[in-house]
C-alpha cells in the first residue's frame, strides 16, 4: 500500500465519520426540539401549570389579619360553585390538619407558611406545591373520587418534619353543600 | 511518572476517606427508616447524619476527586510540571480545615439544615464558613488549571490543547461560575443572619440563588466521569476516540447550557413566575444534547476497539469486547445507570410531569442513580486507573475490583429502583421514619426494605474499594510508565480556535445565566416585605 493510498483511505474514513456524526447530531437535536415542543403544547393546552403570579404575605402577621387568620382557614363554597381552601403550614402541622372538599368540583388551594419552608403533597394525585414563608402558593385541584388522602409535608422543615402529615377528605358534593349552608369555613373537625 | 504524586494522592485519599464515612452514614439512615430497623427514638440524630452525608457527598467528595484528577491531567496531558504546587497544597488544606469546621456543628446538632441549607432555618455560622472554605479551596484549583494551561499555550502556540486538559479546564470554569449562586446566598443572605448581624431573610430569593448552583453542580460532578469516558476507556481497552471534535463540542455544551437551567428545581415554588420556569425547562432539555452526543461517540469508540479485536457483525462486536477489563465494566454499568437516571431526569425537568414526583423519594432515587451510580462508579475506575501511577505499584486484585464494581451496580439498582416506585406513590423525602403501621403507608414497607438492603450492598462495595486501594499501597513495585490518554481516530493537528479556547463559551455561559436569572433575582430582591424571621436550629 502506498503512502498516497493510505492518505486517501484516511480522508474517506474521515468523511464517513463526519457523515455519521452529522446524522446523529441531527437526531439528537430533533429529539430535544420535540421534547421542548411537547412541553410547550402541554403547558399551553393542559392543566397542571406552575403558579403564574407571585404574591407575598408577611408570616409574622398572618395570625393577626388578612386572608390567613385562623377563622378564615379551611374550605369555603364560593357563589359560583367553586371551592376555595385556605391553609397554613407551620412546624410541625398543617392548619387545618384535615382539609374537607367536595368531589368533582374545581378547587383553589391557597396556602402559605407561618415559619420555615414546608411543602404540600397529596398522595395519589399530582397536587404538589411548596410553602415558602413570605409568599402565597396557589394550586388548582379537582378530585375525581371520594375518600381520604394522606397529605405529608414534602420539604424538610427541621426536627419534627417526619411527623407532619395532614389529610384531605373528599366527600360527596351534596353532603359538602349541606355542610356549607351555614356559611363559615369547613374542615374535617366535628364530622 | 507524575511529579506531584503526593499532592494527588492526598486529594484522593481524603476524598475516598470522607466518602467512606458518608457512605456508612447513608446505609445507617436507610436502615433506621426502614421497617427492619427499630424506630429511632431521637430523629434529630437522623437529620444530623443526613446533613453530614449530603454535605460530604455533595461538596467535599466530588470536589476533591475533580481536583486530584485535574492535577494529574494537567501534569500528564500537558507533559509539564505543575505550576503553583504551593497554592495547590493551600487549596487542599483549606478544604481540610473547612470540612472540619463544618462537621463539628453538624455533629453537635447545631447545623441540621441539610446540605441545601433551607433558610429561614439557620444553623451555626461555622457550618456555613466551613462550606465557604471548601469552595474557596476549590477556586484555587480553578485558577491553577487556568494558569497551567496558559503556561502550556505559551510554549505551544496554536497547538490543539490535549482533549483531557481541554475538558478539565472547561469543568473548572463551569464550577467556578456554578458555585457563585450558593456563594451569593451564603455571603449576602445566610452568613449575616447566622452571625447574628440580621434576624430576617428572604427565603424565596435564597432558594433561587441556590438553584443556580444546585443543578449545574451536577455537571461539575459529571465532568471527571465524562473525561474518563472519552480519554481513559478507549485507551484501556485498546480503542480510539471516535471523534475528538464531538468530544470538545460536548464539553463546551456543558459549559454553556448546564448553567441557566436551575429553576426547574423551583417548579413548585411560589416565588418564581411561570415564564422563567418554562424557559429553564426548555434549557434543561438542551442539556440532554451533550450526553446524547457522548453516548454515541463512546459507543462508536468502543466499537472500534471491538473490531480491532476481531469483532464482526452488526452487534456481534459486543462479544469481542474485553469484558473482564474493569474500565469497560465500569463504563457499561455507568451507561446503564445514566440511561435510567437520564430518563427520570427528563421527567423531573418537564414543566408538568414534575408535579407528580416533586420532592418525593423519586428525586432521591434519581440523583443517587446519576451521581452515586453513573458518576461515582467512574470515579472508582479513575482511581483504579491512576493508582499504579501514583503509588509506583501494581493493582493486582483485578477480581476483587470486578466484584466491587458489580456490587456497586447491583447495590445502586436495588437502592434506587424501589425509591422511584415509592416516589410515584407519593412518599415524601427526607423523613426520619415512617409509620408503617398506617394502612395507607404499609404497602411501601417492602420497597423501603429493599432500599435498605441495597444500602448495605453499597456499603460492602465501598469497603472493598477502600481495601483495594489500601492493598495497592503495599503491592510489589512496578513501573506503570507515563500516564497516557486515548488518542482519536483522527488525532487533530489543528483545531478551530472556537474548539481550542473558552472565551466565547464562558461569555455565553455568563450571558445566559444573567438573562435567565437576572430578572427574577432583581425583582425578588426589590420586592418589599418578603424577608421573614430566621429560625435558629437547635436554639431551644
Ligand atoms: Cu413541614
XYZ file of C-alpha atoms and ligand atoms in Angstrom:
732
model
C 0.000 0.000 0.000
C 1.488 3.328 -0.963
C 1.524 6.351 1.267
C -0.890 8.143 -1.016
C -3.436 5.341 -0.806
C -3.331 5.401 2.974
C -3.960 9.075 2.901
C -6.917 8.628 0.577
C -8.347 5.915 2.834
C -7.885 8.223 5.764
C -9.821 11.089 4.235
C -12.546 8.702 3.014
C -12.994 7.339 6.516
C -12.976 10.855 7.905
C -15.808 11.680 5.525
C -17.799 8.647 6.652
C -17.206 9.605 10.274
C -18.304 13.166 9.661
C -21.453 11.989 7.888
C -22.413 9.580 10.692
C -21.718 12.259 13.286
C -23.887 14.783 11.489
C -26.692 12.267 11.285
C -26.507 11.501 14.997
C -26.307 15.179 15.913
C -29.415 15.821 13.815
C -31.315 13.015 15.549
C -30.270 14.353 18.957
C -31.391 17.873 18.089
C -34.726 16.586 16.759
C -35.339 14.646 19.988
C -34.725 17.755 22.044
C -36.800 20.070 19.888
C -39.649 17.551 20.005
C -39.422 17.408 23.785
C -39.482 21.183 24.078
C -42.487 21.392 21.738
C -44.318 18.723 23.743
C -43.689 20.646 26.929
C -44.857 23.872 25.294
C -48.003 22.213 23.920
C -48.858 20.593 27.231
C -48.067 23.804 29.066
C -50.390 25.866 26.930
C -53.224 23.398 26.463
C -53.343 21.252 29.570
C -53.797 21.901 33.260
C -51.050 21.367 35.865
C -49.448 24.691 35.244
C -46.989 26.092 37.695
C -48.307 29.085 39.541
C -48.272 32.112 37.215
C -48.284 35.014 39.682
C -46.058 35.882 42.611
C -47.959 37.000 45.725
C -46.391 37.951 49.018
C -47.582 37.873 52.631
C -45.904 38.651 55.940
C -45.672 35.440 58.023
C -45.269 37.326 61.296
C -48.698 38.923 60.779
C -50.761 36.168 59.178
C -52.263 35.197 62.547
C -53.392 38.756 63.174
C -55.013 39.950 59.979
C -55.633 39.215 56.342
C -56.508 36.143 54.386
C -54.765 33.592 56.602
C -56.191 34.440 60.058
C -57.294 31.319 61.867
C -61.036 31.889 61.369
C -60.562 32.090 57.603
C -58.677 28.761 57.251
C -60.466 25.760 55.774
C -62.801 25.232 52.837
C -65.458 27.665 51.643
C -68.077 27.260 48.931
C -67.974 30.263 46.619
C -71.061 31.758 44.963
C -70.083 30.281 41.579
C -69.993 26.731 42.980
C -66.230 26.518 43.164
C -64.432 25.873 46.421
C -61.518 27.767 47.919
C -59.317 26.140 50.519
C -57.004 28.221 52.690
C -54.327 26.538 54.784
C -51.059 27.272 56.500
C -48.107 25.071 57.357
C -46.075 25.560 60.490
C -43.563 23.470 62.432
C -44.907 20.685 62.546
C -48.502 20.626 61.348
C -50.959 21.988 58.840
C -53.937 24.128 59.790
C -56.464 22.726 59.171
C -54.883 19.331 59.819
C -57.613 17.750 57.726
C -58.999 19.538 54.696
C -62.516 18.653 53.544
C -63.539 19.218 49.911
C -66.297 18.035 47.549
C -65.642 15.623 44.697
C -65.807 16.752 41.018
C -65.525 20.444 41.859
C -62.910 22.983 40.821
C -60.934 23.823 43.944
C -58.398 26.560 44.518
C -55.887 25.853 47.245
C -54.269 28.960 48.709
C -51.611 28.299 51.292
C -48.549 29.766 52.933
C -46.081 29.053 55.705
C -46.001 30.658 59.130
C -42.303 29.951 59.752
C -39.942 27.869 57.586
C -40.225 26.209 54.176
C -42.784 23.393 54.027
C -44.465 21.550 51.189
C -47.904 20.124 50.488
C -48.237 16.875 48.596
C -51.465 14.922 48.252
C -50.681 11.247 47.756
C -52.172 9.578 44.731
C -52.620 12.912 42.899
C -50.341 15.417 41.227
C -51.175 18.096 43.766
C -47.780 19.215 44.946
C -46.633 22.673 45.954
C -44.073 24.410 48.136
C -44.984 26.667 51.047
C -42.327 29.364 51.281
C -42.706 31.883 54.127
C -43.383 35.339 52.741
C -45.135 34.024 49.623
C -48.593 32.653 48.842
C -48.850 29.365 46.961
C -51.867 28.811 44.796
C -52.798 25.496 43.244
C -55.860 24.454 41.291
C -57.141 20.991 42.045
C -60.038 18.656 41.395
C -60.685 15.250 42.889
C -62.438 12.567 40.850
C -63.140 10.101 43.666
C -64.172 10.411 47.309
C -62.105 9.145 50.199
C -59.230 10.064 52.469
C -55.869 11.107 51.062
C -52.632 11.499 53.019
C -51.043 14.927 52.771
C -47.458 14.851 54.066
C -45.156 17.855 54.273
C -42.686 17.034 51.495
C -39.962 19.523 52.414
C -37.555 19.204 55.318
C -38.669 21.728 57.945
C -36.399 20.732 60.877
C -36.544 18.038 63.535
C -40.274 17.314 63.529
C -40.590 17.063 59.751
C -41.335 13.327 59.802
C -44.412 13.921 61.961
C -46.012 16.489 59.687
C -48.831 14.600 57.978
C -52.084 16.239 57.047
C -55.142 14.724 55.416
C -57.583 15.553 52.654
C -61.107 14.182 52.933
C -63.033 14.226 49.669
C -66.782 13.921 50.231
C -69.920 13.863 48.180
C -70.930 17.134 46.505
C -74.395 17.395 48.102
C -73.051 16.495 51.525
C -70.499 19.281 51.208
C -73.158 21.736 50.052
C -75.290 20.773 53.072
C -72.475 21.405 55.477
C -71.589 24.670 53.779
C -75.132 26.040 54.176
C -74.429 27.634 57.499
C -71.585 29.634 55.969
C -68.183 29.672 57.625
C -65.083 27.645 56.940
C -65.189 23.859 56.823
C -62.646 21.274 57.935
C -62.986 17.621 58.958
C -63.340 18.622 62.599
C -66.773 17.878 64.003
C -67.625 15.455 61.260
C 5.704 9.317 36.062
C 3.667 12.058 37.705
C 5.806 14.525 39.627
C 3.299 15.586 42.279
C 2.091 12.163 43.299
C 1.821 13.091 46.962
C -0.461 16.027 46.195
C -2.755 13.937 44.028
C -2.778 11.011 46.469
C -3.647 13.385 49.321
C -6.697 14.599 47.376
C -7.828 11.095 46.502
C -7.322 9.636 49.966
C -9.166 12.484 51.627
C -11.947 12.224 49.023
C -12.400 8.487 49.444
C -11.909 8.612 53.201
C -14.771 11.068 53.734
C -16.741 9.146 51.108
C -16.412 6.005 53.252
C -17.709 7.835 56.308
C -20.638 9.415 54.433
C -21.475 6.076 52.814
C -21.674 4.438 56.235
C -23.977 7.194 57.447
C -26.138 6.722 54.345
C -26.528 2.985 54.924
C -27.369 3.614 58.577
C -30.030 6.154 57.571
C -31.695 3.717 55.227
C -31.660 1.026 57.898
C -33.147 3.287 60.542
C -36.046 4.480 58.408
C -36.891 1.036 57.067
C -39.235 -1.431 58.758
C -36.257 -3.691 59.587
C -34.630 -1.044 61.750
C -36.291 -0.073 65.005
C -37.622 3.429 65.115
C -35.031 5.875 66.202
C -36.172 7.414 69.455
C -34.398 10.618 68.506
C -34.981 11.652 64.884
C -32.638 14.562 65.473
C -29.706 12.164 65.035
C -31.107 11.170 61.662
C -31.051 14.748 60.389
C -27.533 15.346 61.695
C -26.464 12.259 59.814
C -28.359 13.353 56.706
C -26.698 16.783 56.809
C -23.254 15.213 57.100
C -23.979 12.696 54.322
C -25.185 15.373 51.920
C -22.512 17.912 52.730
C -19.706 15.393 52.231
C -21.173 13.715 49.142
C -22.290 16.971 47.532
C -19.443 19.345 48.259
C -16.318 17.668 49.610
C -16.013 14.311 47.878
C -16.642 15.187 44.200
C -14.691 18.443 44.504
C -11.627 16.607 45.784
C -11.887 13.965 43.052
C -12.155 16.645 40.364
C -9.185 18.473 41.867
C -6.926 15.431 42.257
C -7.798 14.160 38.787
C -7.373 17.692 37.424
C -3.835 17.955 38.777
C -2.997 14.538 37.321
C -4.391 15.566 33.927
C -2.555 18.864 33.986
C 0.767 17.117 34.574
C 0.340 14.159 32.262
C -1.710 15.537 29.360
C 0.344 18.731 29.125
C 3.595 16.870 29.921
C 4.578 19.786 32.048
C 5.375 20.095 35.759
C 2.509 21.533 37.744
C 2.835 25.279 38.197
C 1.776 26.564 41.635
C 2.276 23.454 43.761
C 2.326 25.505 46.965
C -1.002 27.063 46.070
C -2.389 23.613 45.338
C -1.438 22.487 48.847
C -3.005 25.669 50.251
C -6.261 24.791 48.486
C -6.084 21.268 49.856
C -5.576 22.442 53.436
C -8.395 24.979 53.113
C -10.679 22.080 52.250
C -9.408 20.055 55.211
C -9.954 22.970 57.608
C -13.316 23.837 56.037
C -14.553 20.255 56.333
C -13.552 20.021 59.986
C -15.080 23.411 60.692
C -18.362 22.319 59.105
C -18.571 18.873 60.612
C -18.271 19.923 64.282
C -21.518 21.951 64.401
C -23.210 19.184 62.381
C -22.158 16.564 64.922
C -23.361 18.782 67.765
C -26.794 19.108 66.155
C -26.322 22.836 65.567
C -26.451 22.732 61.792
C -29.120 20.219 60.812
C -30.170 22.230 57.785
C -29.114 19.556 55.257
C -26.655 20.450 52.536
C -29.328 22.507 50.786
C -29.403 24.965 53.758
C -33.159 25.751 53.780
C -33.331 29.301 55.080
C -35.054 30.657 57.138
C -33.723 27.637 59.050
C -30.348 28.880 60.215
C -27.571 26.701 61.636
C -24.351 27.532 63.383
C -22.232 30.059 61.473
C -19.171 27.789 61.443
C -21.033 25.247 59.333
C -21.503 27.805 56.545
C -17.994 29.212 56.925
C -16.654 25.676 56.593
C -18.564 25.193 53.326
C -17.235 28.540 52.086
C -13.651 27.452 52.836
C -14.176 24.246 50.851
C -15.386 26.291 47.890
C -12.537 28.816 48.201
C -10.044 25.926 48.280
C -11.555 24.585 45.079
C -11.396 28.016 43.420
C -7.615 27.945 43.909
C -7.668 24.766 41.843
C -9.734 26.514 39.160
C -7.145 29.297 38.958
C -4.274 26.802 38.839
C -5.830 24.831 35.996
C -6.253 28.026 34.022
C -2.680 29.175 34.757
C -1.151 25.814 33.861
C -2.948 25.808 30.538
C -1.775 29.353 29.866
C 1.849 28.382 30.554
C 1.499 25.446 28.166
C -0.085 27.594 25.452
C 2.869 29.984 25.596
C 5.214 27.088 24.988
C 2.999 25.572 22.262
C 1.439 28.481 20.374
C -1.586 27.448 18.315
C -1.298 23.742 19.141
C -4.517 21.863 19.993
C -4.968 21.591 23.739
C -5.000 17.872 24.644
C -8.615 16.765 24.987
C -8.340 15.705 28.650
C -6.988 19.108 29.644
C -9.470 20.942 27.447
C -12.314 19.177 29.258
C -10.690 19.576 32.647
C -10.393 23.346 32.312
C -13.949 23.592 30.935
C -15.123 21.706 34.030
C -13.183 24.029 36.317
C -14.716 27.142 34.719
C -18.157 25.601 34.974
C -17.571 25.002 38.678
C -16.226 28.492 39.316
C -19.369 30.094 37.923
C -21.786 27.488 39.257
C -20.583 27.968 42.806
C -21.344 31.695 42.612
C -25.078 31.123 43.231
C -24.621 29.368 46.574
C -21.770 31.726 47.428
C -24.076 34.734 46.965
C -26.734 33.037 49.076
C -24.219 32.273 51.834
C -22.347 35.573 51.848
C -25.209 38.010 51.235
C -28.032 36.231 52.981
C -27.267 33.336 55.309
C -23.967 34.152 56.994
C -25.027 37.657 58.158
C -28.070 36.042 59.789
C -26.094 33.109 61.215
C -23.553 35.562 62.647
C -26.346 37.485 64.351
C -25.994 40.690 62.325
C -29.529 40.348 60.968
C -32.521 38.306 62.001
C -34.628 38.178 58.852
C -34.017 36.578 55.485
C -35.794 36.270 52.131
C -36.253 32.511 51.898
C -37.669 32.658 48.367
C -34.731 34.621 46.993
C -32.312 32.278 48.778
C -33.920 29.309 47.051
C -33.441 30.952 43.665
C -29.755 31.614 44.397
C -29.337 28.031 45.471
C -30.995 26.668 42.341
C -28.286 28.496 40.353
C -25.755 26.184 41.965
C -27.855 23.123 42.536
C -28.297 21.925 39.043
C -25.070 22.887 37.337
C -23.089 21.389 40.220
C -24.212 18.005 38.900
C -22.412 18.704 35.642
C -19.290 19.636 37.584
C -19.524 16.229 39.290
C -20.062 14.705 35.863
C -17.048 16.189 34.083
C -14.404 13.788 35.539
C -16.703 10.929 34.563
C -17.009 12.189 31.003
C -13.253 12.758 30.802
C -12.855 9.111 31.798
C -15.393 8.028 29.157
C -13.542 9.846 26.409
C -9.888 9.646 27.338
C -9.432 6.623 29.624
C -11.889 3.958 28.451
C -10.807 3.736 24.780
C -7.147 3.568 25.811
C -7.811 0.948 28.495
C -9.480 -1.425 26.021
C -7.258 -0.725 23.028
C -9.620 1.514 21.087
C -9.590 5.053 19.810
C -11.770 8.108 20.392
C -14.207 8.145 17.500
C -14.235 11.923 17.264
C -12.107 14.468 19.057
C -14.348 17.265 17.728
C -17.529 15.688 19.100
C -15.852 15.389 22.489
C -14.869 19.049 22.540
C -18.359 20.111 21.480
C -19.870 18.045 24.292
C -17.754 19.699 26.957
C -18.403 23.144 25.509
C -22.144 22.455 25.502
C -21.986 21.517 29.164
C -20.205 24.777 29.864
C -22.855 26.812 28.043
C -26.156 25.087 28.824
C -25.587 23.496 32.229
C -25.844 26.846 33.975
C -29.104 28.601 33.072
C -31.447 25.731 33.974
C -31.547 25.502 37.755
C -35.007 26.985 38.164
C -36.554 23.681 37.226
C -35.824 22.936 40.894
C -38.371 25.617 41.807
C -41.254 24.464 39.574
C -43.464 24.113 42.661
C -42.251 27.311 44.343
C -44.497 30.366 44.708
C -41.762 32.988 44.347
C -40.921 32.388 40.682
C -43.388 33.163 37.908
C -44.373 30.598 35.284
C -42.442 32.241 32.413
C -38.953 31.779 33.771
C -39.843 28.294 34.919
C -40.754 27.468 31.354
C -37.559 28.934 29.925
C -35.482 26.926 32.357
C -37.435 23.803 31.488
C -36.649 24.254 27.809
C -32.969 24.890 28.549
C -32.858 21.743 30.656
C -33.978 19.759 27.646
C -30.966 21.155 25.792
C -28.562 19.744 28.325
C -29.504 16.252 27.160
C -27.688 17.077 23.916
C -24.072 16.726 25.110
C -24.988 13.470 26.806
C -26.612 12.093 23.649
C -23.507 13.091 21.673
C -21.303 11.426 24.261
C -23.244 8.176 24.321
C -22.906 7.993 20.544
C -19.193 8.824 20.452
C -18.283 6.441 23.265
C -20.271 3.559 21.796
C -18.531 4.177 18.471
C -15.168 4.348 20.255
C -15.573 1.002 21.967
C -16.909 -0.496 18.750
C -13.568 0.461 17.198
C -11.777 -1.426 19.981
C -14.020 -4.452 19.441
C -13.466 -4.512 15.680
C -9.708 -4.181 16.163
C -10.009 -7.280 18.354
C -11.771 -9.133 15.534
C -15.396 -8.373 16.379
C -17.796 -8.787 13.442
C -21.400 -8.110 12.545
C -23.977 -5.503 13.444
C -23.974 -6.401 17.138
C -21.536 -9.319 17.191
C -18.675 -6.937 18.017
C -20.089 -6.509 21.510
C -18.954 -10.040 22.352
C -15.424 -9.256 21.228
C -15.032 -6.592 23.918
C -12.719 -7.365 26.852
C -15.474 -7.730 29.428
C -13.050 -8.672 32.192
C -11.451 -5.237 31.937
C -12.622 -3.180 34.974
C -12.678 0.038 32.956
C -15.078 -1.441 30.413
C -17.200 -2.976 33.153
C -17.445 0.383 34.924
C -18.366 2.084 31.648
C -21.126 -0.420 30.905
C -22.622 -0.075 34.392
C -22.275 3.677 34.222
C -24.131 3.827 30.904
C -26.997 1.654 32.164
C -27.438 3.854 35.234
C -27.078 7.006 33.154
C -29.824 5.704 30.892
C -32.311 5.072 33.686
C -31.292 8.176 35.605
C -31.407 10.326 32.491
C -34.899 9.121 31.607
C -36.002 10.024 35.131
C -34.307 13.396 34.717
C -36.393 14.141 31.634
C -39.475 13.616 33.793
C -38.153 15.889 36.545
C -37.382 18.698 34.135
C -40.791 18.520 32.460
C -42.874 21.515 33.266
C -45.896 19.327 34.043
C -44.701 15.827 34.916
C -42.554 17.225 37.701
C -45.641 17.882 39.828
C -46.248 14.157 40.262
C -42.850 13.453 41.771
C -41.601 16.785 43.119
C -39.815 16.308 46.459
C -40.779 12.656 46.699
C -38.448 9.728 47.161
C -38.348 9.565 43.346
C -35.968 12.525 43.349
C -33.645 10.817 45.827
C -33.730 7.751 43.598
C -32.997 9.831 40.518
C -29.931 11.643 41.756
C -28.472 8.664 43.547
C -28.696 6.792 40.259
C -26.988 9.612 38.354
C -24.444 10.810 40.892
C -23.950 7.838 43.208
C -24.313 5.444 40.281
C -23.241 6.653 36.856
C -20.752 9.231 38.122
C -19.208 7.638 41.200
C -18.622 4.272 39.532
C -16.370 6.098 37.070
C -14.604 7.817 39.985
C -13.739 4.288 41.114
C -12.488 3.486 37.630
C -10.400 6.671 37.569
C -8.818 5.787 40.913
C -8.045 2.240 39.783
C -6.558 3.555 36.570
C -4.412 6.201 38.252
C -3.344 4.246 41.314
C -0.340 2.417 39.799
C 0.954 5.756 38.545
C 0.532 7.371 41.951
C 1.951 4.562 44.061
C 4.506 3.077 41.676
C 2.908 -0.273 42.450
C 0.667 -2.579 40.505
C -3.002 -3.132 41.400
C -3.155 -6.913 41.453
C -6.656 -7.529 42.844
C -8.408 -7.433 39.467
C -11.044 -9.961 40.525
C -11.766 -8.009 43.664
C -12.092 -4.868 41.556
C -14.641 -6.565 39.318
C -16.602 -7.797 42.340
C -16.539 -4.311 43.805
C -17.916 -2.754 40.597
C -20.620 -5.424 40.286
C -21.687 -4.876 43.888
C -21.860 -1.121 43.391
C -24.008 -1.521 40.313
C -26.353 -4.045 41.926
C -26.498 -2.029 45.145
C -27.420 1.137 43.269
C -30.213 -0.587 41.351
C -31.597 -2.283 44.476
C -31.498 1.037 46.336
C -32.875 3.421 43.751
C -35.500 1.465 41.823
C -37.752 0.998 44.903
C -37.227 4.684 45.698
C -38.535 5.644 42.282
C -41.538 3.418 42.887
C -42.499 4.753 46.337
C -41.901 8.245 44.973
C -44.654 7.680 42.444
C -46.855 6.536 45.331
C -46.173 9.907 46.963
C -43.651 9.062 49.662
C -42.003 12.324 50.738
C -38.208 12.502 51.036
C -36.018 13.442 53.996
C -38.148 11.782 56.657
C -36.514 10.244 59.720
C -39.100 7.483 59.864
C -42.458 6.343 58.590
C -45.400 4.898 60.454
C -45.600 1.652 58.537
C -48.481 0.663 60.852
C -50.658 3.143 58.936
C -52.565 1.093 56.349
C -52.024 3.835 53.761
C -48.237 3.585 54.120
C -47.869 -0.120 54.872
C -47.696 -1.159 51.172
C -44.486 0.899 50.840
C -42.725 -1.053 53.593
C -41.383 -3.741 51.290
C -39.872 -1.234 48.857
C -38.187 0.676 51.665
C -36.767 -2.597 52.979
C -35.239 -3.348 49.583
C -33.632 0.081 49.532
C -32.070 -0.559 52.909
C -30.645 -3.861 51.675
C -29.268 -2.005 48.657
C -27.636 0.436 51.056
C -25.698 -2.362 52.702
C -24.650 -3.810 49.354
C -23.291 -0.344 48.520
C -21.515 -0.153 51.853
C -19.874 -3.531 51.221
C -18.779 -2.354 47.793
C -17.379 0.879 49.235
C -15.361 -1.028 51.822
C -13.978 -3.335 49.106
C -12.978 -0.256 47.118
C -11.004 1.165 50.024
C -9.429 -2.259 50.645
C -8.246 -2.484 47.018
C -6.717 0.998 47.202
C -5.060 0.322 50.555
C -3.645 -3.001 49.354
C -2.407 -1.172 46.278
C -0.224 0.974 48.521
C 1.726 -2.126 49.588
C 1.710 -4.183 46.383
C 5.005 -5.109 44.667
C 6.672 -2.188 42.963
C 6.214 -1.880 39.218
C 6.822 0.999 36.862
C 3.499 1.816 35.206
C 5.186 4.088 32.671
C 3.899 7.513 31.706
C 0.187 8.219 32.236
C -1.495 8.325 28.845
C -4.855 9.313 27.418
C -6.693 7.782 24.496
C -5.962 9.079 21.021
C -8.606 9.935 18.472
C -9.034 8.049 15.207
C -8.143 11.313 13.524
C -5.876 12.893 16.074
C -6.205 16.644 15.420
C -3.156 18.553 14.233
C -5.080 21.817 14.147
C -8.303 22.714 15.899
C -10.531 25.713 15.152
C -9.941 28.472 17.671
C -13.517 28.119 18.969
C -12.837 24.490 19.921
C -9.482 25.253 21.484
C -10.306 28.254 23.692
C -13.037 29.218 26.137
C -13.558 32.979 25.901
C -16.635 32.782 23.676
C -18.195 29.934 25.670
C -17.533 31.452 29.073
C -19.065 34.708 27.810
C -22.127 32.759 26.620
C -22.336 30.900 29.936
C -22.314 34.145 31.901
C -24.618 35.906 29.444
C -27.212 33.129 29.516
C -27.091 32.990 33.294
C -27.685 36.710 33.524
C -30.644 36.602 31.138
C -32.146 33.523 32.793
C -31.536 34.572 36.384
C -31.019 38.330 36.328
C -34.629 39.456 36.067
C -36.093 37.016 38.637
C -33.328 37.788 41.129
C -33.588 41.553 40.726
C -37.385 41.567 41.020
C -37.296 39.304 44.069
C -34.613 41.427 45.686
C -36.657 44.573 45.071
C -39.962 43.118 46.287
C -40.725 44.574 49.702
C -41.801 42.586 52.720
C -40.579 39.149 51.719
C -37.950 38.821 54.433
C -39.095 36.543 57.229
C -37.763 35.894 60.746
C -34.893 33.423 60.924
C -35.494 30.141 62.759
C -32.297 29.064 64.510
C -31.639 25.321 64.589
C -31.025 23.755 67.984
C -31.591 27.074 69.723
C -34.200 25.893 72.255
Cu -43.099 20.831 57.303
